[in-house]
Structures are given as C-alpha cells and as structure tokens.
PDB file of C-alpha atoms in Angstrom:
ATOM      1  CA  MET A   1      43.828 -23.676  86.021  1.00  0.00           C
ATOM      2  CA  SER A   2      43.783 -27.408  85.402  1.00  0.00           C
ATOM      3  CA  THR A   3      43.965 -29.732  88.402  1.00  0.00           C
ATOM      4  CA  SER A   4      45.314 -32.589  86.313  1.00  0.00           C
ATOM      5  CA  THR A   5      48.832 -32.837  85.004  1.00  0.00           C
ATOM      6  CA  THR A   6      47.732 -34.217  81.643  1.00  0.00           C
ATOM      7  CA  ARG A   7      44.728 -33.669  79.446  1.00  0.00           C
ATOM      8  CA  GLU A   8      43.276 -35.616  76.542  1.00  0.00           C
ATOM      9  CA  PRO A   9      43.836 -33.451  73.448  1.00  0.00           C
ATOM     10  CA  GLN A  10      40.323 -34.153  72.105  1.00  0.00           C
ATOM     11  CA  THR A  11      38.484 -32.967  75.221  1.00  0.00           C
ATOM     12  CA  LYS A  12      37.076 -29.472  75.659  1.00  0.00           C
ATOM     13  CA  ASP A  13      36.348 -27.908  79.011  1.00  0.00           C
ATOM     14  CA  VAL A  14      32.892 -26.548  79.797  1.00  0.00           C
ATOM     15  CA  GLY A  15      33.450 -22.853  80.416  1.00  0.00           C
ATOM     16  CA  ALA A  16      30.726 -22.416  83.035  1.00  0.00           C
ATOM     17  CA  VAL A  17      32.081 -25.320  85.079  1.00  0.00           C
ATOM     18  CA  VAL A  18      35.651 -24.033  84.864  1.00  0.00           C
ATOM     19  CA  ASN A  19      34.526 -20.565  85.979  1.00  0.00           C
ATOM     20  CA  ALA A  20      32.558 -22.006  88.899  1.00  0.00           C
ATOM     21  CA  ILE A  21      35.582 -24.018  90.033  1.00  0.00           C
ATOM     22  CA  HIS A  22      37.826 -20.949  89.812  1.00  0.00           C
ATOM     23  CA  ILE A  23      35.347 -18.993  91.920  1.00  0.00           C
ATOM     24  CA  LEU A  24      35.024 -21.743  94.536  1.00  0.00           C
ATOM     25  CA  ARG A  25      38.792 -22.130  94.697  1.00  0.00           C
ATOM     26  CA  HIS A  26      39.182 -18.382  95.172  1.00  0.00           C
ATOM     27  CA  LEU A  27      36.670 -18.351  98.035  1.00  0.00           C
ATOM     28  CA  ALA A  28      38.397 -21.343  99.626  1.00  0.00           C
ATOM     29  CA  HIS A  29      41.681 -19.446  99.784  1.00  0.00           C
ATOM     30  CA  GLN A  30      40.235 -16.309 101.408  1.00  0.00           C
ATOM     31  CA  GLN A  31      40.021 -15.634 105.112  1.00  0.00           C
ATOM     32  CA  GLU A  32      37.131 -13.166 104.699  1.00  0.00           C
ATOM     33  CA  PRO A  33      33.878 -13.322 102.673  1.00  0.00           C
ATOM     34  CA  GLN A  34      34.223 -11.857  99.187  1.00  0.00           C
ATOM     35  CA  GLY A  35      32.074  -9.577  97.071  1.00  0.00           C
ATOM     36  CA  VAL A  36      31.222 -10.069  93.410  1.00  0.00           C
ATOM     37  CA  ALA A  37      33.603  -7.399  92.113  1.00  0.00           C
ATOM     38  CA  THR A  38      36.547  -8.654  94.178  1.00  0.00           C
ATOM     39  CA  THR A  39      35.914 -12.240  93.101  1.00  0.00           C
ATOM     40  CA  ALA A  40      35.598 -11.251  89.449  1.00  0.00           C
ATOM     41  CA  ARG A  41      38.918  -9.385  89.514  1.00  0.00           C
ATOM     42  CA  ALA A  42      40.716 -12.232  91.272  1.00  0.00           C
ATOM     43  CA  THR A  43      39.442 -14.961  88.949  1.00  0.00           C
ATOM     44  CA  GLY A  44      39.335 -13.096  85.644  1.00  0.00           C
ATOM     45  CA  VAL A  45      35.662 -14.003  85.214  1.00  0.00           C
ATOM     46  CA  SER A  46      33.362 -11.190  84.087  1.00  0.00           C
ATOM     47  CA  PRO A  47      31.329  -9.527  86.872  1.00  0.00           C
ATOM     48  CA  SER A  48      27.987 -10.552  85.362  1.00  0.00           C
ATOM     49  CA  THR A  49      29.084 -14.182  84.991  1.00  0.00           C
ATOM     50  CA  THR A  50      30.557 -14.151  88.496  1.00  0.00           C
ATOM     51  CA  PHE A  51      27.273 -12.822  89.898  1.00  0.00           C
ATOM     52  CA  ASN A  52      25.208 -15.467  88.097  1.00  0.00           C
ATOM     53  CA  ILE A  53      27.496 -18.299  89.175  1.00  0.00           C
ATOM     54  CA  LEU A  54      27.573 -17.147  92.802  1.00  0.00           C
ATOM     55  CA  ARG A  55      23.797 -16.765  92.857  1.00  0.00           C
ATOM     56  CA  THR A  56      23.362 -20.296  91.487  1.00  0.00           C
ATOM     57  CA  LEU A  57      25.901 -21.730  93.933  1.00  0.00           C
ATOM     58  CA  SER A  58      24.074 -19.940  96.732  1.00  0.00           C
ATOM     59  CA  HIS A  59      20.751 -21.486  95.696  1.00  0.00           C
ATOM     60  CA  GLU A  60      22.431 -24.915  95.815  1.00  0.00           C
ATOM     61  CA  GLY A  61      23.985 -24.271  99.227  1.00  0.00           C
ATOM     62  CA  MET A  62      27.550 -24.401  97.927  1.00  0.00           C
ATOM     63  CA  VAL A  63      28.187 -20.805  99.013  1.00  0.00           C
ATOM     64  CA  HIS A  64      26.547 -18.654 101.670  1.00  0.00           C
ATOM     65  CA  PHE A  65      25.361 -15.127 100.792  1.00  0.00           C
ATOM     66  CA  ASP A  66      25.400 -12.455 103.490  1.00  0.00           C
ATOM     67  CA  GLU A  67      22.525 -10.061 102.776  1.00  0.00           C
ATOM     68  CA  LEU A  68      23.988  -7.337 104.975  1.00  0.00           C
ATOM     69  CA  THR A  69      27.503  -7.188 103.509  1.00  0.00           C
ATOM     70  CA  LYS A  70      26.620  -8.531 100.036  1.00  0.00           C
ATOM     71  CA  THR A  71      29.488 -11.001 100.254  1.00  0.00           C
ATOM     72  CA  TYR A  72      29.911 -14.732  99.731  1.00  0.00           C
ATOM     73  CA  ARG A  73      31.781 -17.502 101.532  1.00  0.00           C
ATOM     74  CA  LEU A  74      31.819 -21.278 101.139  1.00  0.00           C
ATOM     75  CA  GLY A  75      28.616 -22.982 102.252  1.00  0.00           C
ATOM     76  CA  LEU A  76      27.775 -26.167 104.102  1.00  0.00           C
ATOM     77  CA  GLY A  77      26.512 -27.742 100.883  1.00  0.00           C
ATOM     78  CA  LEU A  78      30.111 -28.477  99.947  1.00  0.00           C
ATOM     79  CA  SER A  79      30.387 -30.872 102.889  1.00  0.00           C
ATOM     80  CA  GLU A  80      27.864 -33.135 101.136  1.00  0.00           C
ATOM     81  CA  LEU A  81      30.308 -33.503  98.253  1.00  0.00           C
ATOM     82  CA  THR A  82      33.296 -34.250 100.471  1.00  0.00           C
ATOM     83  CA  VAL A  83      31.713 -36.552 103.048  1.00  0.00           C
ATOM     84  CA  ASN A  84      33.372 -39.647 101.548  1.00  0.00           C
ATOM     85  CA  LEU A  85      36.793 -37.992 101.792  1.00  0.00           C
ATOM     86  CA  ILE A  86      36.522 -37.342 105.517  1.00  0.00           C
ATOM     87  CA  GLY A  87      38.585 -39.836 107.475  1.00  0.00           C
ATOM     88  CA  GLN A  88      40.688 -40.937 104.516  1.00  0.00           C
ATOM     89  CA  SER A  89      44.439 -40.868 104.966  1.00  0.00           C
ATOM     90  CA  HIS A  90      46.693 -38.672 102.872  1.00  0.00           C
ATOM     91  CA  ALA A  91      47.913 -41.809 101.107  1.00  0.00           C
ATOM     92  CA  ASP A  92      44.339 -42.759 100.159  1.00  0.00           C
ATOM     93  CA  LEU A  93      43.649 -39.265  98.842  1.00  0.00           C
ATOM     94  CA  ILE A  94      46.871 -39.169  96.815  1.00  0.00           C
ATOM     95  CA  GLN A  95      46.631 -42.728  95.417  1.00  0.00           C
ATOM     96  CA  PRO A  96      44.550 -41.834  92.306  1.00  0.00           C
ATOM     97  CA  GLU A  97      47.202 -39.310  91.273  1.00  0.00           C
ATOM     98  CA  LEU A  98      49.932 -41.918  91.718  1.00  0.00           C
ATOM     99  CA  ASP A  99      47.948 -44.359  89.572  1.00  0.00           C
ATOM    100  CA  ARG A 100      47.517 -41.738  86.851  1.00  0.00           C
ATOM    101  CA  LEU A 101      51.234 -40.943  86.808  1.00  0.00           C
ATOM    102  CA  ALA A 102      52.214 -44.618  86.611  1.00  0.00           C
ATOM    103  CA  LEU A 103      49.812 -45.163  83.709  1.00  0.00           C
ATOM    104  CA  ASN A 104      50.967 -42.096  81.771  1.00  0.00           C
ATOM    105  CA  LEU A 105      54.704 -42.394  82.425  1.00  0.00           C
ATOM    106  CA  GLN A 106      55.000 -46.201  82.616  1.00  0.00           C
ATOM    107  CA  ILE A 107      57.370 -46.091  85.574  1.00  0.00           C
ATOM    108  CA  LEU A 108      56.990 -47.030  89.230  1.00  0.00           C
ATOM    109  CA  ILE A 109      55.565 -44.126  91.255  1.00  0.00           C
ATOM    110  CA  VAL A 110      56.230 -43.994  94.996  1.00  0.00           C
ATOM    111  CA  LEU A 111      54.838 -41.735  97.723  1.00  0.00           C
ATOM    112  CA  TRP A 112      57.151 -41.038 100.648  1.00  0.00           C
ATOM    113  CA  ARG A 113      56.247 -39.502 104.004  1.00  0.00           C
ATOM    114  CA  VAL A 114      58.858 -37.225 105.552  1.00  0.00           C
ATOM    115  CA  THR A 115      59.282 -38.323 109.173  1.00  0.00           C
ATOM    116  CA  SER A 116      60.222 -36.312 112.247  1.00  0.00           C
ATOM    117  CA  ASP A 117      63.575 -38.130 112.525  1.00  0.00           C
ATOM    118  CA  HIS A 118      64.758 -36.914 109.105  1.00  0.00           C
ATOM    119  CA  HIS A 119      63.937 -40.035 107.120  1.00  0.00           C
ATOM    120  CA  ILE A 120      61.436 -40.795 104.379  1.00  0.00           C
ATOM    121  CA  ASN A 121      59.365 -43.961 104.253  1.00  0.00           C
ATOM    122  CA  VAL A 122      57.162 -45.436 101.532  1.00  0.00           C
ATOM    123  CA  ILE A 123      53.436 -45.173 102.297  1.00  0.00           C
ATOM    124  CA  ALA A 124      51.959 -45.837  98.832  1.00  0.00           C
ATOM    125  CA  SER A 125      52.943 -46.771  95.291  1.00  0.00           C
ATOM    126  CA  ALA A 126      51.548 -47.319  91.820  1.00  0.00           C
ATOM    127  CA  ILE A 127      52.910 -50.016  89.525  1.00  0.00           C
ATOM    128  CA  PRO A 128      53.321 -49.637  85.736  1.00  0.00           C
ATOM    129  CA  ARG A 129      52.517 -52.310  83.161  1.00  0.00           C
ATOM    130  CA  VAL A 130      56.155 -52.744  82.133  1.00  0.00           C
ATOM    131  CA  PRO A 131      59.070 -54.429  83.936  1.00  0.00           C
ATOM    132  CA  HIS A 132      59.893 -52.219  86.901  1.00  0.00           C
ATOM    133  CA  VAL A 133      61.926 -51.855  90.053  1.00  0.00           C
ATOM    134  CA  ALA A 134      60.335 -53.347  93.178  1.00  0.00           C
ATOM    135  CA  VAL A 135      60.009 -51.136  96.266  1.00  0.00           C
ATOM    136  CA  ARG A 136      58.603 -52.451  99.540  1.00  0.00           C
ATOM    137  CA  LEU A 137      55.905 -50.580 101.441  1.00  0.00           C
ATOM    138  CA  ASP A 138      57.471 -49.038 104.569  1.00  0.00           C
ATOM    139  CA  SER A 139      60.921 -48.927 102.950  1.00  0.00           C
ATOM    140  CA  ARG A 140      62.931 -46.251 104.738  1.00  0.00           C
ATOM    141  CA  LEU A 141      65.781 -43.971 103.648  1.00  0.00           C
ATOM    142  CA  PRO A 142      67.580 -40.892 104.983  1.00  0.00           C
ATOM    143  CA  GLU A 143      65.624 -37.853 103.800  1.00  0.00           C
ATOM    144  CA  LEU A 144      68.521 -36.250 101.886  1.00  0.00           C
ATOM    145  CA  VAL A 145      69.357 -39.198  99.641  1.00  0.00           C
ATOM    146  CA  GLY A 146      68.215 -39.807  96.063  1.00  0.00           C
ATOM    147  CA  ALA A 147      66.155 -37.533  93.825  1.00  0.00           C
ATOM    148  CA  SER A 148      63.580 -36.591  96.451  1.00  0.00           C
ATOM    149  CA  GLY A 149      66.415 -36.030  98.904  1.00  0.00           C
ATOM    150  CA  ARG A 150      67.900 -33.333  96.706  1.00  0.00           C
ATOM    151  CA  CYS A 151      64.517 -31.560  96.717  1.00  0.00           C
ATOM    152  CA  ILE A 152      64.179 -31.882 100.492  1.00  0.00           C
ATOM    153  CA  ALA A 153      67.734 -30.622 100.957  1.00  0.00           C
ATOM    154  CA  GLY A 154      66.851 -27.557  98.910  1.00  0.00           C
ATOM    155  CA  LEU A 155      63.808 -26.897 101.078  1.00  0.00           C
ATOM    156  CA  ARG A 156      65.777 -27.321 104.317  1.00  0.00           C
ATOM    157  CA  GLU A 157      68.153 -24.519 103.239  1.00  0.00           C
ATOM    158  CA  LEU A 158      70.977 -25.872 105.368  1.00  0.00           C
ATOM    159  CA  PRO A 159      74.309 -24.027 105.403  1.00  0.00           C
ATOM    160  CA  ASP A 160      76.794 -25.692 103.065  1.00  0.00           C
ATOM    161  CA  ASP A 161      78.947 -26.964 105.945  1.00  0.00           C
ATOM    162  CA  ASP A 162      75.941 -28.615 107.631  1.00  0.00           C
ATOM    163  CA  LEU A 163      74.791 -30.103 104.342  1.00  0.00           C
ATOM    164  CA  ARG A 164      78.290 -31.474 103.705  1.00  0.00           C
ATOM    165  CA  ARG A 165      78.260 -33.137 107.138  1.00  0.00           C
ATOM    166  CA  HIS A 166      74.890 -34.798 106.469  1.00  0.00           C
ATOM    167  CA  PHE A 167      75.996 -35.754 102.954  1.00  0.00           C
ATOM    168  CA  SER A 168      79.091 -37.545 104.251  1.00  0.00           C
ATOM    169  CA  ALA A 169      76.868 -39.945 106.218  1.00  0.00           C
ATOM    170  CA  LEU A 170      74.737 -40.949 103.206  1.00  0.00           C
ATOM    171  CA  ARG A 171      75.267 -44.279 101.446  1.00  0.00           C
ATOM    172  CA  TRP A 172      75.115 -44.559  97.657  1.00  0.00           C
ATOM    173  CA  ASP A 173      76.069 -47.241  95.137  1.00  0.00           C
ATOM    174  CA  ASN A 174      77.826 -44.555  93.067  1.00  0.00           C
ATOM    175  CA  PRO A 175      78.128 -41.478  95.283  1.00  0.00           C
ATOM    176  CA  PRO A 176      78.277 -38.085  93.575  1.00  0.00           C
ATOM    177  CA  THR A 177      80.845 -35.584  94.762  1.00  0.00           C
ATOM    178  CA  PHE A 178      79.536 -33.105  97.299  1.00  0.00           C
ATOM    179  CA  GLU A 179      80.034 -30.301  94.770  1.00  0.00           C
ATOM    180  CA  THR A 180      77.841 -32.133  92.243  1.00  0.00           C
ATOM    181  CA  TYR A 181      75.235 -32.904  94.895  1.00  0.00           C
ATOM    182  CA  LEU A 182      75.170 -29.286  96.072  1.00  0.00           C
ATOM    183  CA  ALA A 183      74.714 -28.020  92.513  1.00  0.00           C
ATOM    184  CA  GLU A 184      71.835 -30.471  92.007  1.00  0.00           C
ATOM    185  CA  VAL A 185      70.237 -29.376  95.294  1.00  0.00           C
ATOM    186  CA  LYS A 186      70.357 -25.755  94.144  1.00  0.00           C
ATOM    187  CA  LYS A 187      68.891 -26.733  90.777  1.00  0.00           C
ATOM    188  CA  ALA A 188      66.076 -28.637  92.512  1.00  0.00           C
ATOM    189  CA  ARG A 189      65.319 -25.522  94.560  1.00  0.00           C
ATOM    190  CA  ARG A 190      64.851 -23.608  91.287  1.00  0.00           C
ATOM    191  CA  THR A 191      62.980 -26.204  89.225  1.00  0.00           C
ATOM    192  CA  GLY A 192      61.032 -28.052  91.935  1.00  0.00           C
ATOM    193  CA  TRP A 193      62.258 -31.516  90.936  1.00  0.00           C
ATOM    194  CA  ALA A 194      65.500 -33.483  90.859  1.00  0.00           C
ATOM    195  CA  LEU A 195      67.135 -36.412  89.084  1.00  0.00           C
ATOM    196  CA  ASP A 196      69.220 -39.240  90.516  1.00  0.00           C
ATOM    197  CA  GLU A 197      70.746 -41.285  87.706  1.00  0.00           C
ATOM    198  CA  ASN A 198      72.567 -44.437  88.849  1.00  0.00           C
ATOM    199  CA  CYS A 199      73.839 -42.765  92.032  1.00  0.00           C
ATOM    200  CA  LEU A 200      71.690 -44.171  94.825  1.00  0.00           C
ATOM    201  CA  TYR A 201      71.281 -47.529  93.078  1.00  0.00           C
ATOM    202  CA  HIS A 202      73.313 -48.722  90.104  1.00  0.00           C
ATOM    203  CA  GLY A 203      71.151 -49.092  86.991  1.00  0.00           C
ATOM    204  CA  VAL A 204      68.227 -47.161  88.473  1.00  0.00           C
ATOM    205  CA  SER A 205      67.077 -43.662  87.493  1.00  0.00           C
ATOM    206  CA  MET A 206      64.824 -41.644  89.784  1.00  0.00           C
ATOM    207  CA  VAL A 207      63.064 -38.314  89.599  1.00  0.00           C
ATOM    208  CA  GLY A 208      61.409 -36.714  92.597  1.00  0.00           C
ATOM    209  CA  SER A 209      59.496 -33.708  93.835  1.00  0.00           C
ATOM    210  CA  ALA A 210      58.411 -32.673  97.332  1.00  0.00           C
ATOM    211  CA  ILE A 211      55.002 -31.665  98.704  1.00  0.00           C
ATOM    212  CA  THR A 212      55.222 -28.924 101.339  1.00  0.00           C
ATOM    213  CA  ASP A 213      52.761 -27.695 103.954  1.00  0.00           C
ATOM    214  CA  GLN A 214      51.576 -24.122 104.560  1.00  0.00           C
ATOM    215  CA  ASN A 215      54.899 -23.353 106.263  1.00  0.00           C
ATOM    216  CA  SER A 216      56.887 -24.607 103.248  1.00  0.00           C
ATOM    217  CA  LYS A 217      58.113 -27.616 105.221  1.00  0.00           C
ATOM    218  CA  PRO A 218      58.416 -30.895 103.264  1.00  0.00           C
ATOM    219  CA  ARG A 219      55.681 -33.330 104.281  1.00  0.00           C
ATOM    220  CA  PHE A 220      55.677 -35.833 101.408  1.00  0.00           C
ATOM    221  CA  ALA A 221      57.678 -36.600  98.289  1.00  0.00           C
ATOM    222  CA  ILE A 222      56.771 -38.341  95.041  1.00  0.00           C
ATOM    223  CA  SER A 223      59.368 -40.369  93.168  1.00  0.00           C
ATOM    224  CA  GLY A 224      59.358 -41.904  89.737  1.00  0.00           C
ATOM    225  CA  ILE A 225      61.689 -44.916  89.689  1.00  0.00           C
ATOM    226  CA  ALA A 226      62.766 -46.667  86.501  1.00  0.00           C
ATOM    227  CA  ILE A 227      65.345 -49.049  85.114  1.00  0.00           C
ATOM    228  CA  SER A 228      67.920 -46.737  83.536  1.00  0.00           C
ATOM    229  CA  ALA A 229      68.216 -48.816  80.361  1.00  0.00           C
ATOM    230  CA  GLN A 230      64.501 -48.219  79.667  1.00  0.00           C
ATOM    231  CA  GLN A 231      64.779 -44.417  79.790  1.00  0.00           C
ATOM    232  CA  ASP A 232      66.307 -41.696  77.642  1.00  0.00           C
ATOM    233  CA  GLY A 233      66.895 -38.054  78.477  1.00  0.00           C
ATOM    234  CA  ALA A 234      63.584 -36.863  77.061  1.00  0.00           C
ATOM    235  CA  SER A 235      61.464 -39.438  78.885  1.00  0.00           C
ATOM    236  CA  ILE A 236      63.142 -38.892  82.242  1.00  0.00           C
ATOM    237  CA  HIS A 237      62.780 -35.115  81.870  1.00  0.00           C
ATOM    238  CA  LYS A 238      59.095 -35.543  81.023  1.00  0.00           C
ATOM    239  CA  ALA A 239      58.675 -37.713  84.120  1.00  0.00           C
ATOM    240  CA  GLY A 240      60.339 -35.115  86.323  1.00  0.00           C
ATOM    241  CA  GLU A 241      58.170 -32.295  85.007  1.00  0.00           C
ATOM    242  CA  SER A 242      54.995 -34.379  85.309  1.00  0.00           C
ATOM    243  CA  ILE A 243      55.745 -35.466  88.868  1.00  0.00           C
ATOM    244  CA  HIS A 244      56.551 -31.894  89.887  1.00  0.00           C
ATOM    245  CA  GLU A 245      53.273 -30.664  88.398  1.00  0.00           C
ATOM    246  CA  ALA A 246      51.397 -33.407  90.257  1.00  0.00           C
ATOM    247  CA  ALA A 247      53.185 -32.515  93.501  1.00  0.00           C
ATOM    248  CA  GLN A 248      52.187 -28.864  93.066  1.00  0.00           C
ATOM    249  CA  TYR A 249      48.553 -29.835  92.491  1.00  0.00           C
ATOM    250  CA  LEU A 250      48.534 -32.078  95.572  1.00  0.00           C
ATOM    251  CA  GLN A 251      50.214 -29.354  97.602  1.00  0.00           C
ATOM    252  CA  ARG A 252      47.492 -26.858  96.656  1.00  0.00           C
ATOM    253  CA  SER A 253      44.799 -29.412  97.455  1.00  0.00           C
ATOM    254  CA  LEU A 254      46.123 -30.742 100.770  1.00  0.00           C
ATOM    255  CA  PHE A 255      47.842 -27.646 102.143  1.00  0.00           C
ATOM    256  CA  PRO A 256      46.176 -24.581 100.577  1.00  0.00           C
ATOM    257  CA  ARG A 257      47.866 -21.267 101.243  1.00  0.00           C
ATOM    258  CA  PRO A 258      45.533 -18.423 102.264  1.00  0.00           C
ATOM    259  CA  THR A 259      45.494 -15.551  99.808  1.00  0.00           C
ATOM    260  CA  LEU A 260      46.302 -12.263 101.520  1.00  0.00           C
TER     261      LEU A 260
END
C-alpha cells in the first residue's frame, strides 16, 4: 500500500523495502506480538521472506523477538528514526502533505482543526504557484459550512431535523436548498469528500475531506480552494479524490486503528 497519493510513473518500488514496511505497519496495528505465519498471512508476504525480514529487523533493533513465544513486536530502535518527530504539532507533521497537494493540484490547500465549539479554524496552508484565493491563518467558520462541512455533517450523523436547524443558521453567498445540502452530505458520507461550487463564496470552488480519530470523530479537515473560472469538472474531481486519499493516509498515520 502506497503512503503517497501520487507516484512518478518512471519509479519502481524496491520489493524488499515495501515488504518490510508492510510488516512493520502490520505489527504497529496489533495489540499482541505476532508470529511469522500470522504476519505472513496478514501482509501477503511469503513466510520465508517474512521470516528473513523480521530476523533482519530484529538484528537492527526495529522489532523485538520473544524467544519463548517466537513472536515479534515493534522494537525501541524505531524511536531513533522518529526522534525528530516527537514534539512536533499535527500541523507541522501534516505540512509536507499539504505542500505536495498544492504542487500537484495547483490550488490552495488548507488544513482546518475541528474545535470543541463546533467550528473549524485554519492552522496551516500551502500556496500554489498560480493566482489563488487568499485565506488567513486562524480563519474560523462553522463546522458544517462549505465542502469540509458537508463531510463533517456526514460524520456527525445528525437526524435530519437537527441538521436542518443547524443549516438554517449557516451563512452562504449562494445558499443551496436544504434538500440539496442533505443529498450532498449523504454523498460525502459515501465517497469521503465533498464539493462546494460557488455556494459558500461566489466564484470560489472548494473540495474537502475530513480526518477522523480512532473513534471516527472528525479532528481535522483538508480543503482545496480554487477560483472557479480556473477549474473544470475533471480537475475539481481529481482534486477531491486526491485530497480524500491524502486525508485517508494522514488518518492512518496519526490515528491508527488497532487490528482485531
């Protein structure tokens, strides 16, 4: 499984490295140490290759081998690789992914934090090399508005009457009908991303996707924001899919779900 949302077509992955990453990721998601056979089945790597990789990782301190149970778990050696990440904020950790999206999609990319008072505020952004919309750091909006808001609304799973009440308090340049908004919320729940085209702000198109924690509660959202005249249907759809894929990758990285 790739951890990047795009890949250079000329590049070729090194199989041994990919297998080692799959094995480490599997161990990271387990609550109990794992044996060779169990790890091989879970990752799709052959038992002999799994054994050799685990033995090598054990020699390097990346995994710990229990002689008694013949099982492996993550080792302290991994902390050496992550020491520079310790103490960094979520925004700092996510920033490289925002930069990559802005470069590939050539639109403004914004990271929002979902607050406890049902708002979202900008905590980071990445600027494209083309004319773009300006968004201030710490800008603040109700959590249910815009493209990201449709995604958050889908995750909240509010009864329709409650959602209608919250919707009636939202301010838009060109407000959609509640029926249209509700349909788009349901679509966002299925696809993982949403589109706001000239609704929140006239002349501005936005796509968004949410990042949830282990309890499936929205913690962050990523938006792509563009001048509508610069986008067509294909490019905005590509942006939505790319941002959703990035949000899924960040969700796995920041809030990994244990594998039962």
